[in-house]
Amino acid sequence: MNRPAVFFDRDGVLNEDIGYLHERTKFRWTPGAREAVKAVNDVGYLAFVVTNQSGVARGLYEEADVRDLHAWMAEELAAVGAHVDAFEYCPHHPEATVEPYRRSCMCRKPGPGMITNLMNRFQVDPVRSFLIGDRLTDVEAATRAGIRGYLFEGPDLQQFIRSRLSRTG
């Protein structure tokens, strides 16, 4: 049975976008972010994070740093009874300084790859699913994956998500 899902962009949606974030000491949740993930969980939707992480391609940090930060985020969410079903990230960039990461790929938003991979892996219902991002490239990725995309400009992610969940029922 296909389940609906909410795909969250990370930087600028779940946390303040400070540029190339990879350290938990610099991480700041956006207002209502943890509660928004819990609201998604409470209505039975899958919760995913899809994030471009070109800092890896630029040599600013390692993939292990991204995974460690995501594990820490999962712990923080668990403390409020929330969870993310899967974290996906794209470490590639066409102008990378780290050679193995220099490429154009379909997983880097606005490409739909991260979203479609999760949709296939978890048998997601595209009709009731949507993405929340803070850039037009996020919304474009959602459209290309066959789901709705919403632009989040603040201030409170919990209020924003509740109004979107009530529309999709």
PDB file of N, CA, C and O in Angstrom, residues 50-81:
ATOM      1  N   VAL A  50      15.651  15.729   1.973  1.00  0.00           N
ATOM      2  CA  VAL A  50      16.396  15.695   0.711  1.00  0.00           C
ATOM      3  C   VAL A  50      17.201  16.991   0.623  1.00  0.00           C
ATOM      4  O   VAL A  50      16.634  18.081   0.635  1.00  0.00           O
ATOM      5  N   THR A  51      18.531  16.867   0.552  1.00  0.00           N
ATOM      6  CA  THR A  51      19.371  18.048   0.662  1.00  0.00           C
ATOM      7  C   THR A  51      20.599  17.979  -0.244  1.00  0.00           C
ATOM      8  O   THR A  51      21.283  16.959  -0.293  1.00  0.00           O
ATOM      9  N   ASN A  52      20.839  19.058  -0.972  1.00  0.00           N
ATOM     10  CA  ASN A  52      22.076  19.203  -1.722  1.00  0.00           C
ATOM     11  C   ASN A  52      23.180  19.528  -0.721  1.00  0.00           C
ATOM     12  O   ASN A  52      22.994  20.404   0.125  1.00  0.00           O
ATOM     13  N   GLN A  53      24.311  18.848  -0.841  1.00  0.00           N
ATOM     14  CA  GLN A  53      25.436  19.098   0.056  1.00  0.00           C
ATOM     15  C   GLN A  53      26.713  19.275  -0.755  1.00  0.00           C
ATOM     16  O   GLN A  53      27.621  18.447  -0.721  1.00  0.00           O
ATOM     17  N   SER A  54      26.761  20.375  -1.506  1.00  0.00           N
ATOM     18  CA  SER A  54      27.916  20.625  -2.367  1.00  0.00           C
ATOM     19  C   SER A  54      29.179  20.954  -1.575  1.00  0.00           C
ATOM     20  O   SER A  54      30.272  20.967  -2.140  1.00  0.00           O
ATOM     21  N   GLY A  55      29.060  21.187  -0.280  1.00  0.00           N
ATOM     22  CA  GLY A  55      30.250  21.403   0.549  1.00  0.00           C
ATOM     23  C   GLY A  55      31.189  20.207   0.502  1.00  0.00           C
ATOM     24  O   GLY A  55      32.406  20.363   0.633  1.00  0.00           O
ATOM     25  N   VAL A  56      30.634  19.016   0.300  1.00  0.00           N
ATOM     26  CA  VAL A  56      31.465  17.818   0.140  1.00  0.00           C
ATOM     27  C   VAL A  56      32.276  17.946  -1.149  1.00  0.00           C
ATOM     28  O   VAL A  56      33.493  17.740  -1.156  1.00  0.00           O
ATOM     29  N   ALA A  57      31.611  18.303  -2.236  1.00  0.00           N
ATOM     30  CA  ALA A  57      32.272  18.449  -3.533  1.00  0.00           C
ATOM     31  C   ALA A  57      33.296  19.577  -3.524  1.00  0.00           C
ATOM     32  O   ALA A  57      34.280  19.547  -4.266  1.00  0.00           O
ATOM     33  N   ARG A  58      33.082  20.551  -2.677  1.00  0.00           N
ATOM     34  CA  ARG A  58      33.991  21.704  -2.593  1.00  0.00           C
ATOM     35  C   ARG A  58      35.138  21.460  -1.612  1.00  0.00           C
ATOM     36  O   ARG A  58      35.985  22.329  -1.408  1.00  0.00           O
ATOM     37  N   GLY A  59      35.132  20.297  -0.952  1.00  0.00           N
ATOM     38  CA  GLY A  59      36.205  19.967  -0.025  1.00  0.00           C
ATOM     39  C   GLY A  59      36.097  20.646   1.323  1.00  0.00           C
ATOM     40  O   GLY A  59      37.060  20.684   2.088  1.00  0.00           O
ATOM     41  N   LEU A  60      34.922  21.165   1.653  1.00  0.00           N
ATOM     42  CA  LEU A  60      34.736  21.865   2.921  1.00  0.00           C
ATOM     43  C   LEU A  60      34.465  20.918   4.085  1.00  0.00           C
ATOM     44  O   LEU A  60      34.711  21.263   5.240  1.00  0.00           O
ATOM     45  N   TYR A  61      33.913  19.757   3.784  1.00  0.00           N
ATOM     46  CA  TYR A  61      33.657  18.719   4.774  1.00  0.00           C
ATOM     47  C   TYR A  61      33.468  17.395   4.054  1.00  0.00           C
ATOM     48  O   TYR A  61      33.426  17.350   2.827  1.00  0.00           O
ATOM     49  N   GLU A  62      33.369  16.325   4.819  1.00  0.00           N
ATOM     50  CA  GLU A  62      33.290  14.964   4.284  1.00  0.00           C
ATOM     51  C   GLU A  62      31.845  14.444   4.336  1.00  0.00           C
ATOM     52  O   GLU A  62      31.025  14.957   5.111  1.00  0.00           O
ATOM     53  N   GLU A  63      31.593  13.400   3.569  1.00  0.00           N
ATOM     54  CA  GLU A  63      30.274  12.758   3.639  1.00  0.00           C
ATOM     55  C   GLU A  63      29.984  12.264   5.048  1.00  0.00           C
ATOM     56  O   GLU A  63      28.841  12.316   5.502  1.00  0.00           O
ATOM     57  N   ALA A  64      31.008  11.802   5.756  1.00  0.00           N
ATOM     58  CA  ALA A  64      30.812  11.336   7.136  1.00  0.00           C
ATOM     59  C   ALA A  64      30.266  12.456   8.014  1.00  0.00           C
ATOM     60  O   ALA A  64      29.463  12.200   8.920  1.00  0.00           O
ATOM     61  N   ASP A  65      30.670  13.701   7.751  1.00  0.00           N
ATOM     62  CA  ASP A  65      30.160  14.834   8.516  1.00  0.00           C
ATOM     63  C   ASP A  65      28.663  15.022   8.274  1.00  0.00           C
ATOM     64  O   ASP A  65      27.908  15.335   9.200  1.00  0.00           O
ATOM     65  N   VAL A  66      28.240  14.838   7.032  1.00  0.00           N
ATOM     66  CA  VAL A  66      26.815  14.952   6.694  1.00  0.00           C
ATOM     67  C   VAL A  66      26.032  13.854   7.421  1.00  0.00           C
ATOM     68  O   VAL A  66      25.011  14.127   8.062  1.00  0.00           O
ATOM     69  N   ARG A  67      26.524  12.632   7.331  1.00  0.00           N
ATOM     70  CA  ARG A  67      25.836  11.513   7.997  1.00  0.00           C
ATOM     71  C   ARG A  67      25.787  11.709   9.510  1.00  0.00           C
ATOM     72  O   ARG A  67      24.766  11.430  10.151  1.00  0.00           O
ATOM     73  N   ASP A  68      26.888  12.195  10.093  1.00  0.00           N
ATOM     74  CA  ASP A  68      26.910  12.440  11.545  1.00  0.00           C
ATOM     75  C   ASP A  68      25.897  13.506  11.950  1.00  0.00           C
ATOM     76  O   ASP A  68      25.204  13.359  12.963  1.00  0.00           O
ATOM     77  N   LEU A  69      25.810  14.568  11.166  1.00  0.00           N
ATOM     78  CA  LEU A  69      24.839  15.620  11.473  1.00  0.00           C
ATOM     79  C   LEU A  69      23.417  15.079  11.363  1.00  0.00           C
ATOM     80  O   LEU A  69      22.568  15.367  12.217  1.00  0.00           O
ATOM     81  N   HIS A  70      23.157  14.259  10.359  1.00  0.00           N
ATOM     82  CA  HIS A  70      21.818  13.688  10.201  1.00  0.00           C
ATOM     83  C   HIS A  70      21.489  12.736  11.354  1.00  0.00           C
ATOM     84  O   HIS A  70      20.347  12.707  11.831  1.00  0.00           O
ATOM     85  N   ALA A  71      22.461  11.984  11.816  1.00  0.00           N
ATOM     86  CA  ALA A  71      22.236  11.101  12.969  1.00  0.00           C
ATOM     87  C   ALA A  71      21.908  11.926  14.213  1.00  0.00           C
ATOM     88  O   ALA A  71      21.013  11.571  14.991  1.00  0.00           O
ATOM     89  N   TRP A  72      22.620  13.026  14.386  1.00  0.00           N
ATOM     90  CA  TRP A  72      22.342  13.917  15.518  1.00  0.00           C
ATOM     91  C   TRP A  72      20.946  14.522  15.397  1.00  0.00           C
ATOM     92  O   TRP A  72      20.200  14.606  16.388  1.00  0.00           O
ATOM     93  N   MET A  73      20.562  14.951  14.182  1.00  0.00           N
ATOM     94  CA  MET A  73      19.215  15.486  13.973  1.00  0.00           C
ATOM     95  C   MET A  73      18.168  14.439  14.352  1.00  0.00           C
ATOM     96  O   MET A  73      17.155  14.767  14.982  1.00  0.00           O
ATOM     97  N   ALA A  74      18.409  13.182  13.979  1.00  0.00           N
ATOM     98  CA  ALA A  74      17.473  12.098  14.305  1.00  0.00           C
ATOM     99  C   ALA A  74      17.330  11.952  15.819  1.00  0.00           C
ATOM    100  O   ALA A  74      16.220  11.745  16.326  1.00  0.00           O
ATOM    101  N   GLU A  75      18.440  12.080  16.550  1.00  0.00           N
ATOM    102  CA  GLU A  75      18.386  12.012  18.019  1.00  0.00           C
ATOM    103  C   GLU A  75      17.573  13.172  18.590  1.00  0.00           C
ATOM    104  O   GLU A  75      16.777  12.986  19.513  1.00  0.00           O
ATOM    105  N   GLU A  76      17.795  14.356  18.059  1.00  0.00           N
ATOM    106  CA  GLU A  76      17.061  15.543  18.504  1.00  0.00           C
ATOM    107  C   GLU A  76      15.563  15.389  18.235  1.00  0.00           C
ATOM    108  O   GLU A  76      14.736  15.774  19.070  1.00  0.00           O
ATOM    109  N   LEU A  77      15.223  14.843  17.086  1.00  0.00           N
ATOM    110  CA  LEU A  77      13.813  14.626  16.756  1.00  0.00           C
ATOM    111  C   LEU A  77      13.191  13.569  17.671  1.00  0.00           C
ATOM    112  O   LEU A  77      12.056  13.718  18.118  1.00  0.00           O
ATOM    113  N   ALA A  78      13.938  12.512  17.935  1.00  0.00           N
ATOM    114  CA  ALA A  78      13.429  11.440  18.804  1.00  0.00           C
ATOM    115  C   ALA A  78      13.089  11.976  20.191  1.00  0.00           C
ATOM    116  O   ALA A  78      12.142  11.503  20.830  1.00  0.00           O
ATOM    117  N   ALA A  79      13.821  12.990  20.638  1.00  0.00           N
ATOM    118  CA  ALA A  79      13.573  13.579  21.963  1.00  0.00           C
ATOM    119  C   ALA A  79      12.196  14.219  22.060  1.00  0.00           C
ATOM    120  O   ALA A  79      11.663  14.386  23.156  1.00  0.00           O
ATOM    121  N   VAL A  80      11.600  14.582  20.909  1.00  0.00           N
ATOM    122  CA  VAL A  80      10.249  15.150  20.919  1.00  0.00           C
ATOM    123  C   VAL A  80       9.233  14.176  20.313  1.00  0.00           C
ATOM    124  O   VAL A  80       8.122  14.555  19.972  1.00  0.00           O
ATOM    125  N   GLY A  81       9.640  12.907  20.164  1.00  0.00           N
ATOM    126  CA  GLY A  81       8.731  11.878  19.652  1.00  0.00           C
ATOM    127  C   GLY A  81       8.538  11.916  18.150  1.00  0.00           C
ATOM    128  O   GLY A  81       7.534  11.438  17.647  1.00  0.00           O
TER     129      GLY A  81
END
